[in-house]
XYZ file of N, CA and C in Angstrom:
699
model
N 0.841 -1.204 0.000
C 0.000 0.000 0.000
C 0.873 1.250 0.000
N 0.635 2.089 -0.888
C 1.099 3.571 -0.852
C 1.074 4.168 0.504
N 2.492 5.098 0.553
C 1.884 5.760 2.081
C 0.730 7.226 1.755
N 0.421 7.779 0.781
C -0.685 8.294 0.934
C -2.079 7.829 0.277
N -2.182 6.282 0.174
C -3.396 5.810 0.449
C -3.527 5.171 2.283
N -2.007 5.235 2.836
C -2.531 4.949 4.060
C -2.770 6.107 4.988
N -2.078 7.013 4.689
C -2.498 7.920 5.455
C -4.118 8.149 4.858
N -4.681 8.535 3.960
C -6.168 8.204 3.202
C -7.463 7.761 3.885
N -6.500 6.419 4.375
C -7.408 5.620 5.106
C -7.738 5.844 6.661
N -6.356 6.277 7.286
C -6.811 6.892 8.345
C -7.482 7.897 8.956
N -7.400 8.811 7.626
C -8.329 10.010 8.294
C -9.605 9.905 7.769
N -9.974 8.463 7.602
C -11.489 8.250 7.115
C -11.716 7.855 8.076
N -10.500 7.139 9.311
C -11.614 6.477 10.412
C -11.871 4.791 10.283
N -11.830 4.550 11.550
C -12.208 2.819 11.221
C -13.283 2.182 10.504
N -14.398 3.309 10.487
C -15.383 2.579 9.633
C -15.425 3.169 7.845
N -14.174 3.644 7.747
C -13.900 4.370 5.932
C -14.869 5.682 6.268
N -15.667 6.101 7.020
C -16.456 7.293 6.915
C -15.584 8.736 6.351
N -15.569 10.129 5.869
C -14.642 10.870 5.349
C -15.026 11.676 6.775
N -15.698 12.121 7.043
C -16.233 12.242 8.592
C -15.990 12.145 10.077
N -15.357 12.388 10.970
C -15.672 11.494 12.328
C -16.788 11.780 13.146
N -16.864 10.628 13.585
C -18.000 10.336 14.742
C -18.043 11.534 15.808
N -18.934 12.356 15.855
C -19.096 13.352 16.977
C -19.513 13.033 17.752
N -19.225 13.072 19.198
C -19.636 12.839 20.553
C -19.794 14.129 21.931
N -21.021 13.923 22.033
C -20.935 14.949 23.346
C -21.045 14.290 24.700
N -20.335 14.376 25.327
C -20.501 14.122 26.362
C -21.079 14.547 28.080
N -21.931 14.232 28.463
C -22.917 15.009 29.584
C -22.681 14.240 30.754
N -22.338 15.024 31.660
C -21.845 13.863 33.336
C -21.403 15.217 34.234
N -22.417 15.397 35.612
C -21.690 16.398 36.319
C -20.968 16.112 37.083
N -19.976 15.139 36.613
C -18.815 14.446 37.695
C -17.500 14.894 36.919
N -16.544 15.743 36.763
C -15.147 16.318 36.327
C -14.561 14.925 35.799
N -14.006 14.127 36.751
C -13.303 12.892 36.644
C -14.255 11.977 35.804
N -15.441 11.754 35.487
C -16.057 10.936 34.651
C -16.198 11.577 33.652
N -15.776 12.808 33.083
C -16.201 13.369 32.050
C -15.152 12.798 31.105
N -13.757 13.365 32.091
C -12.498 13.446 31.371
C -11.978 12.238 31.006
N -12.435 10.744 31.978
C -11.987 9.498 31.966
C -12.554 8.891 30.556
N -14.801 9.382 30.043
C -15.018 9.182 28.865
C -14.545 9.523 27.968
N -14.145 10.570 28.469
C -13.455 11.683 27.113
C -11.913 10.463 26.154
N -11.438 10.464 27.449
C -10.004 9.536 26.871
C -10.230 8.394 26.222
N -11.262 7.433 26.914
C -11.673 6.102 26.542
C -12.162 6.172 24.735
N -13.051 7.157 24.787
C -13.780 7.583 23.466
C -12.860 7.804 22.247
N -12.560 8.572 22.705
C -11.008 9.689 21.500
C -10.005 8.931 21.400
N -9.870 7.759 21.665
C -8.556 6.387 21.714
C -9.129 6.090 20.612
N -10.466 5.858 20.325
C -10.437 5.721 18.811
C -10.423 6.204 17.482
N -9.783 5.527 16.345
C -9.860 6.312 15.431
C -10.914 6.504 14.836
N -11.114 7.838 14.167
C -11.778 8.655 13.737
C -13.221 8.909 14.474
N -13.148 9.334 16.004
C -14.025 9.701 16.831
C -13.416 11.052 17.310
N -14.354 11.802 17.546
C -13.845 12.830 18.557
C -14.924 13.834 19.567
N -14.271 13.977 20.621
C -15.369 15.055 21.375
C -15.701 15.914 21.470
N -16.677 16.485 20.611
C -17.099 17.777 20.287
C -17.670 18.915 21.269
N -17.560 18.649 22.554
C -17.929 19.240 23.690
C -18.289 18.333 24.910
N -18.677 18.802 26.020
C -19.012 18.481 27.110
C -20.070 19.400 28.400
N -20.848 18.474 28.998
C -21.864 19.474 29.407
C -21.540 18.722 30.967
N -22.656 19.640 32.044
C -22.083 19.387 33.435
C -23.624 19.283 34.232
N -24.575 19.695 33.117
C -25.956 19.780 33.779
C -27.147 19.019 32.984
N -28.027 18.930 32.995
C -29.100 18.615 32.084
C -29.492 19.581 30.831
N -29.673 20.910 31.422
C -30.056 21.643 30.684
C -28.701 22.044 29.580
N -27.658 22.199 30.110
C -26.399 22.468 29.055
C -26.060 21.461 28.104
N -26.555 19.966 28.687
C -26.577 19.037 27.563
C -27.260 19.359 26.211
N -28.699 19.978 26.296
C -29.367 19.732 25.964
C -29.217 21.407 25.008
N -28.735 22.390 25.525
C -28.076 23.264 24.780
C -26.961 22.938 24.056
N -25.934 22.358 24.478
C -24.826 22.244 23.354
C -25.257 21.084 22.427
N -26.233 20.122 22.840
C -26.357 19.391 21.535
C -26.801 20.211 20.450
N -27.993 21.240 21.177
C -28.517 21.975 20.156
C -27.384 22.870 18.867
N -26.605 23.279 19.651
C -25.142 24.185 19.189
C -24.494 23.301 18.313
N -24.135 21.968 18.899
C -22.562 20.545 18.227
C -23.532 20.239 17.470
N -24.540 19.808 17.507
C -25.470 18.337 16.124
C -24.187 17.555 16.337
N -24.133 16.901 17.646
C -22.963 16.023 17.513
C -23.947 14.122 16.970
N -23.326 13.485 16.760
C -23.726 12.268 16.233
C -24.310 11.408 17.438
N -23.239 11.299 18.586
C -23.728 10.387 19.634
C -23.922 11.552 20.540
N -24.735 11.509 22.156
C -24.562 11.689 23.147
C -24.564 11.084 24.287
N -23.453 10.729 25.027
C -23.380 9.653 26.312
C -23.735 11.180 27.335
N -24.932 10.704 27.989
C -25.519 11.546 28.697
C -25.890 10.750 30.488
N -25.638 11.375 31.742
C -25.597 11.124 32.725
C -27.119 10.950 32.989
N -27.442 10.080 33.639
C -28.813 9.944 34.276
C -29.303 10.667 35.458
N -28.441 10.948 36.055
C -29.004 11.619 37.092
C -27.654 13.653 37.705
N -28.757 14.640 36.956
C -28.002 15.238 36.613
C -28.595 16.567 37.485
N -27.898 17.592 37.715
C -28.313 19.027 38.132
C -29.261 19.611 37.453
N -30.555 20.299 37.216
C -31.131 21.035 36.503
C -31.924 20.402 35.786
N -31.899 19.712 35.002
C -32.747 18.298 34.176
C -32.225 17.037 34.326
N -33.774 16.208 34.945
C -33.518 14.995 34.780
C -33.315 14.546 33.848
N -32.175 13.116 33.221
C -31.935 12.225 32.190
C -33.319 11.908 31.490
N -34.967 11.601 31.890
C -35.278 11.613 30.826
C -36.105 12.486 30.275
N -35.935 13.437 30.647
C -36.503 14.546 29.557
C -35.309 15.034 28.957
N -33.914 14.946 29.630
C -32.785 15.557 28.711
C -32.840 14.732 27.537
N -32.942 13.410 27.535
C -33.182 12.108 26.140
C -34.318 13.423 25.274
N -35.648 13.481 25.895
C -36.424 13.626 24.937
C -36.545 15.148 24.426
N -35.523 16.332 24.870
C -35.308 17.594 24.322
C -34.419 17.326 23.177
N -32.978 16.758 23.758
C -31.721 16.353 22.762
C -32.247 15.914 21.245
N -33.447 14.684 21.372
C -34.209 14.210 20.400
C -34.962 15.080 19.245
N -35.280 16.003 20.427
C -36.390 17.093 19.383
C -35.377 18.088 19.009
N -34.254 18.681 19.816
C -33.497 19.382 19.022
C -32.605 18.729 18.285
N -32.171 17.692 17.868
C -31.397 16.633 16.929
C -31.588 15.610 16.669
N -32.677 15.552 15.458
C -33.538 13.837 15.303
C -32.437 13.019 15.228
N -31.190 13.566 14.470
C -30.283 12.599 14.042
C -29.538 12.148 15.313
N -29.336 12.673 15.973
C -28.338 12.199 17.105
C -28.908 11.083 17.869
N -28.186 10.074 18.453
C -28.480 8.861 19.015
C -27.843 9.288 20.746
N -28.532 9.119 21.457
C -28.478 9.269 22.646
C -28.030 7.775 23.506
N -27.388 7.661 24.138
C -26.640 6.627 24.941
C -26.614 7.213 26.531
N -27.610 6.604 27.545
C -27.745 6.811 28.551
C -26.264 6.231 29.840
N -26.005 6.606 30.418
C -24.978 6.068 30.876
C -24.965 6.710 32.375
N -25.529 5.496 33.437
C -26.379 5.939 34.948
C -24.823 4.592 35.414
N -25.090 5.218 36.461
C -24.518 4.168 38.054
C -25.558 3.321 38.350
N -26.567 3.614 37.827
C -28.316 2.817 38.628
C -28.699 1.833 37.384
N -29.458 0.757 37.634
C -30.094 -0.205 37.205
C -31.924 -0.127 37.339
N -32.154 0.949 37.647
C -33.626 1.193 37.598
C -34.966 0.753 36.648
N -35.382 -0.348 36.785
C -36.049 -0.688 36.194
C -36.916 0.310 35.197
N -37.706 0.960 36.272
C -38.784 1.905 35.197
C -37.839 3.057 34.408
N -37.488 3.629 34.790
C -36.274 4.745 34.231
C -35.666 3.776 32.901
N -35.433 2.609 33.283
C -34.670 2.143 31.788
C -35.389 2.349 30.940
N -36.980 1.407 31.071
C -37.661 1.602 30.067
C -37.975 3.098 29.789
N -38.471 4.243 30.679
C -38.230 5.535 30.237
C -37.483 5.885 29.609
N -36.255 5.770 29.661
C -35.372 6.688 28.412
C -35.759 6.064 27.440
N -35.679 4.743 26.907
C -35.414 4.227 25.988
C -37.062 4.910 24.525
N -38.288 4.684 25.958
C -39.681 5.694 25.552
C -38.848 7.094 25.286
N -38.226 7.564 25.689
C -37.860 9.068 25.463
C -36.712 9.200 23.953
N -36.752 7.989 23.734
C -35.876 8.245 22.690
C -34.276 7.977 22.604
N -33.787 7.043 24.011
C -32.753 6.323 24.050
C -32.355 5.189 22.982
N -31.592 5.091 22.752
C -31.007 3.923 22.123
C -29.860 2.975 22.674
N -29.308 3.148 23.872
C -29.219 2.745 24.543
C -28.791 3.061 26.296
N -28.387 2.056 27.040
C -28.478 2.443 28.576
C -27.350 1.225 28.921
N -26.384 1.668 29.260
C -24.585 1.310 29.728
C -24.837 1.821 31.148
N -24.133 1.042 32.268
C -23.830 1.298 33.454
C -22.837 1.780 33.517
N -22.100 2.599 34.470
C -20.681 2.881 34.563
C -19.824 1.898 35.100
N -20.263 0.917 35.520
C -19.805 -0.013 35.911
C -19.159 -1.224 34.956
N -20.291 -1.003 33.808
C -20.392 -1.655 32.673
C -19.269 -0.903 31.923
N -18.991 -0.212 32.100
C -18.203 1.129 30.881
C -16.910 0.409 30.168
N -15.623 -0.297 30.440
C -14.673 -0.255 30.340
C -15.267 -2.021 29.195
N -16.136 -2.425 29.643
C -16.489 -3.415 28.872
C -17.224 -3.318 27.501
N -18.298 -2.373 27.774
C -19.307 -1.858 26.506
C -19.682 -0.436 26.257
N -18.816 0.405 26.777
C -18.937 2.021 26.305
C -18.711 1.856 24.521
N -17.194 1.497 24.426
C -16.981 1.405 23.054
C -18.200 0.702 21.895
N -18.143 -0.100 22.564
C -19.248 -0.731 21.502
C -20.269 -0.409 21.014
N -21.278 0.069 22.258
C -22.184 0.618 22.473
C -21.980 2.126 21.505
N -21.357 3.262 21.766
C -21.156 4.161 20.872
C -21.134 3.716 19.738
N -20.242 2.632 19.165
C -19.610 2.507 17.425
C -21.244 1.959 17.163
N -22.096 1.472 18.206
C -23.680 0.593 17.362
C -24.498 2.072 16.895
N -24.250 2.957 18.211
C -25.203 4.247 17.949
C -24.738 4.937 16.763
N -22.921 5.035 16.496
C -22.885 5.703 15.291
C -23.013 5.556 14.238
N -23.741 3.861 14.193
C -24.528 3.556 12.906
C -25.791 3.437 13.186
N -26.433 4.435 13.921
C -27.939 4.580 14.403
C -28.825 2.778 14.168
N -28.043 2.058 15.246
C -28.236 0.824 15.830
C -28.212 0.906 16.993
N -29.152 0.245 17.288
C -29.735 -0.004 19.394
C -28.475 -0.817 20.066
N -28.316 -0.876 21.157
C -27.221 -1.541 22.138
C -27.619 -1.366 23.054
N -27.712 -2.675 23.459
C -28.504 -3.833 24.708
C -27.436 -4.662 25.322
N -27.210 -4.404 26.247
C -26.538 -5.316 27.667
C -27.719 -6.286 27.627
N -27.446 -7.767 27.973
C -28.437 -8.410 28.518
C -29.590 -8.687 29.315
N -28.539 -7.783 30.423
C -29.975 -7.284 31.793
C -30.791 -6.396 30.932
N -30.278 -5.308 29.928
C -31.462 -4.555 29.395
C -32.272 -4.809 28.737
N -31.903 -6.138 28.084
C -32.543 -6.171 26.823
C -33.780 -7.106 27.735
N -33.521 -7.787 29.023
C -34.812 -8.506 30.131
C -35.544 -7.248 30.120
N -34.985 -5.909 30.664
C -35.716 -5.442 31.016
C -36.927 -4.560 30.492
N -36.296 -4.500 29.026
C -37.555 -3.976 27.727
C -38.038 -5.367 27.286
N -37.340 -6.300 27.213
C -39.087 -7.783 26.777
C -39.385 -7.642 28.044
N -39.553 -7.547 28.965
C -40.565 -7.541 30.092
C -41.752 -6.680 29.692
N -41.255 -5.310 29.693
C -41.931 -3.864 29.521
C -42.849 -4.362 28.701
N -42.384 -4.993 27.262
C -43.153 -4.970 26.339
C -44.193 -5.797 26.700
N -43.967 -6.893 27.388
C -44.935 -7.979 27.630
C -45.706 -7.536 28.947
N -45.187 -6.130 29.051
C -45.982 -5.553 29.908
C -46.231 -6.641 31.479
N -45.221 -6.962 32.067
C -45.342 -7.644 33.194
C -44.601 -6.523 34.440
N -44.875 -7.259 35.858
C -44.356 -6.692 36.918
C -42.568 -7.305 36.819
N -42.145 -6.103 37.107
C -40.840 -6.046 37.133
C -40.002 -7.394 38.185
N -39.138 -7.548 38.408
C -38.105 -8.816 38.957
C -38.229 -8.556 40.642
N -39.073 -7.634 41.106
C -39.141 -7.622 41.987
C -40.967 -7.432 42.557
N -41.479 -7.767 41.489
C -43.351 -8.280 41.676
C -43.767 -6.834 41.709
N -43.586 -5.910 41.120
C -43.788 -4.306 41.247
C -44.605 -3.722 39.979
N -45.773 -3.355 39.772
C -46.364 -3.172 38.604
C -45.323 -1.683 38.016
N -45.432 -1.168 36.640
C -44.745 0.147 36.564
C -45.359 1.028 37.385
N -44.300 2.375 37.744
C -45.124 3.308 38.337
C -45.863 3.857 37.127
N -47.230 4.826 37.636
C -47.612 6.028 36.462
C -46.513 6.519 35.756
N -46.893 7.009 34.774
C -46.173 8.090 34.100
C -46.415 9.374 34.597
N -45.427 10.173 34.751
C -45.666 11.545 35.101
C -45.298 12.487 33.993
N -45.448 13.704 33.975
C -45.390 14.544 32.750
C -44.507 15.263 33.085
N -43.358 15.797 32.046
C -42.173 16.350 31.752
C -42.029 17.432 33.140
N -43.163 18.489 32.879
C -43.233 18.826 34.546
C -43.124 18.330 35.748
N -44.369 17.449 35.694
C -44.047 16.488 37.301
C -42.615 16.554 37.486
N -41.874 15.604 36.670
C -40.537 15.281 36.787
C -39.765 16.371 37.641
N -39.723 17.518 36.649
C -38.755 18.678 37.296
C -39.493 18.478 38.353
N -40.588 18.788 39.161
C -40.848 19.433 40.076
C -40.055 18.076 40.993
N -40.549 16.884 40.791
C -40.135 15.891 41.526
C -38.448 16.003 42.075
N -37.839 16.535 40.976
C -36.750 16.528 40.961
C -35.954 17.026 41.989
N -36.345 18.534 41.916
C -36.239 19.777 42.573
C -36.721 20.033 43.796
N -37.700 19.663 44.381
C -38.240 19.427 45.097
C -37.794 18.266 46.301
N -37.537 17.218 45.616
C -36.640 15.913 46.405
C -35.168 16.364 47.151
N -34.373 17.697 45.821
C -33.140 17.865 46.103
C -33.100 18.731 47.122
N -34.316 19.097 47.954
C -34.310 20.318 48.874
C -35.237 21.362 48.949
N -35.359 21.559 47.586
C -35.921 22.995 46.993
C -37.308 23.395 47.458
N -37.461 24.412 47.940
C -39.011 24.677 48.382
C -40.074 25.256 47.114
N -40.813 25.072 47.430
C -41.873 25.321 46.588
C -41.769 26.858 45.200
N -41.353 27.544 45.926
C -41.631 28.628 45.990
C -39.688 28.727 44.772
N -39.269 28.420 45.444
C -37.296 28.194 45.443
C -37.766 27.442 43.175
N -38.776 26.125 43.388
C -38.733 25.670 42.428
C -39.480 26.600 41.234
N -40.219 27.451 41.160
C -41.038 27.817 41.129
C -40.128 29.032 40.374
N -39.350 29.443 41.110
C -38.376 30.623 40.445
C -37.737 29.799 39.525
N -37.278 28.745 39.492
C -36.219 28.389 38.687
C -36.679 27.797 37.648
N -38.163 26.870 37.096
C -38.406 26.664 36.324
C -39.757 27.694 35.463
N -39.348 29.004 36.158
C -40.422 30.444 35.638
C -41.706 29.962 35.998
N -42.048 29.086 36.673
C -43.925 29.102 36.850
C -44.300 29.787 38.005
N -45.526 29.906 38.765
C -45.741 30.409 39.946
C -45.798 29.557 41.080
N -46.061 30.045 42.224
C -45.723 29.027 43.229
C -47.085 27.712 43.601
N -48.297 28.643 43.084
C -49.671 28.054 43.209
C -49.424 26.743 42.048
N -48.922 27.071 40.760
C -48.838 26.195 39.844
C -47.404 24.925 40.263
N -46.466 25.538 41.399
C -45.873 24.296 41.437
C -46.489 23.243 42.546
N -46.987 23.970 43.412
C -47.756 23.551 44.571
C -48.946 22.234 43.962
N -49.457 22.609 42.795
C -50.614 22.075 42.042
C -49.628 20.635 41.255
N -48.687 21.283 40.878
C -47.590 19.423 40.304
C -47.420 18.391 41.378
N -46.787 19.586 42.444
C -46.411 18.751 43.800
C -47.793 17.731 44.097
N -49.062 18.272 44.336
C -49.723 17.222 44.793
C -50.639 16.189 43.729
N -50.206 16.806 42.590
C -50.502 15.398 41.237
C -49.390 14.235 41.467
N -47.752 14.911 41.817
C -46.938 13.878 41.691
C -47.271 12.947 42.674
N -47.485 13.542 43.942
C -47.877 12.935 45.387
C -49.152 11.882 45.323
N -50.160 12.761 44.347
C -51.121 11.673 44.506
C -50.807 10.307 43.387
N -50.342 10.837 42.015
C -50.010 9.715 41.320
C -49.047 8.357 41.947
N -48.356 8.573 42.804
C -47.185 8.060 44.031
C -48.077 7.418 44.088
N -48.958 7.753 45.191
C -48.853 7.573 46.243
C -48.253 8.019 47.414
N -47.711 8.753 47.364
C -46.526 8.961 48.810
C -47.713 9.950 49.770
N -46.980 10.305 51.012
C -47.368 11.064 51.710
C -47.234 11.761 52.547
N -45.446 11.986 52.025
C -45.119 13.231 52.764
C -43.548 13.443 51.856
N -43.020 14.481 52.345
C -41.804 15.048 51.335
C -40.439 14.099 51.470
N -40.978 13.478 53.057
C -39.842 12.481 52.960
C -40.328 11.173 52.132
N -41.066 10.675 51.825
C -41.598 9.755 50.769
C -41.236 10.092 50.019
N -41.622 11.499 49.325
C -40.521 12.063 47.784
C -39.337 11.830 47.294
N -38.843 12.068 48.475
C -37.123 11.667 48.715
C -36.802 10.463 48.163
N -37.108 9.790 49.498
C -36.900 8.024 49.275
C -37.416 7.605 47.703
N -38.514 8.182 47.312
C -38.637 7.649 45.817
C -37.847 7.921 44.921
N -37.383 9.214 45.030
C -36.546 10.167 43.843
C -35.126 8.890 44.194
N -34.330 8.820 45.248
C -33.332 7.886 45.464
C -33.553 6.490 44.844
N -34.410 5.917 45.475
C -34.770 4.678 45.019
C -34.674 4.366 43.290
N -35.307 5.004 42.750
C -35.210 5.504 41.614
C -34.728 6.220 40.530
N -33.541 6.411 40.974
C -32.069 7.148 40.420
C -32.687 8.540 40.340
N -33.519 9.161 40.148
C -33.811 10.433 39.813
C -33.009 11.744 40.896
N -32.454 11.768 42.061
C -31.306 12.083 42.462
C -30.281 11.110 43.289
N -29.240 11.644 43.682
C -27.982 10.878 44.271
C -28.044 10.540 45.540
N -28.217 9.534 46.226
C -28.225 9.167 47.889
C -26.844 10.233 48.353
């Protein structure tokens, strides 16, 4: 081979693309950003086109990069993981979203994946199927760990989860924040400023989320939001 058909070939990238694979990466952890960052960019013809630290900045710089993949944190400052899936989506049909939590949450899996995931990697899982998982998304192909792929034929067959638990309700893009925000501390009033509504109108989510629960009191909120990856113990 010629050396400038090999050089040729390399800056097409392992899969011949003339292109590389864009990746954004979303995690408000410094050291997990920078550790994906390296793992990712080891390959040829990938690279990281930015990095976000919150929900909502994810979901702005995708808008900004139109990067190809996004490995996005599940449980994040400002927006929860799955409405960040289903903004990223509407601001970049093309981009393939790759969820990537510390948690194994049953309902949340199947949520993102409803929100427009394509797939859901543990960090635990990472050093085994990050790579892979990305190179399936950057040929807008699904990637399934085994436990995941139980845990969407379940969904579909619509059964109680591995622990005899029907799904919870669905709550609406609102609920969520409020759930969110609300779990992390935030008073009514505190949430209320930050996602521009009034305090009567967050007061009015708070007790849809409460009654859809079930729960019945703010420490119930808590324990659910934990239980449920939606914030950090």
């Amino acid at each position: 081979m010629a050396m400038t058909e090999e050089i040729d070939l390399q800056s097409r990238g392992r899969d011949g693309n003339t292109k590389p694979l864009r990746i954004l990466i979303a995690d408000d952890h410094d050291v997990v950003r920078e550790g994906v960052r390296a793992l990712l960019e080891h390959e040829p013809g990938w690279e990281v086109c930015g990095t976000a630290g919150t929900g909502r900045e994810a979901v702005e710089q995708a808008g900004i990069l139109k990067p190809d993949v996004v490995v996005l944190d599940l449980t994040m400052p400002e927006l929860n993981g799955v409405d960040a899936v289903r903004l990223i989506k509407r601001a970049v049909p093309t981009a393939e979203v790759l969820v990537f939590s510390a948690h194994e949450s049953e309902d949340l899996v199947a949520q993102v994946f409803e929100a427009g995931a394509k797939s859901y990697i543990t960090k635990a899982d990472a050093s085994r199927y990050l790579v892979s998982a990305v190179r399936s998304l950057g040929e807008h192909k699904p990637f399934f760990t085994n436990h995941i792929s139980e845990i969407l034929f379940a969904r579909f067959l619509d059964k109680p989860n591995s622990k005899g638990h029907l799904r919870n309700p669905k709550l609406s893009a609102r609920e969520r924040e409020i759930l969110q925000l609300l779990s992390k501390g935030k008073s009514n009033k505190e949430a209320a400023d930050i996602l521009g509504i009034s305090t009567r109108t967050t007061e009015t989510h708070r007790a849809a989320v409460m009654h859809k629960l079930g729960l019945q009191s703010l420490a119930d909120l808590v324990r659910y939001a934990i239980r449920n990856s939606i914030i950090e113990a």
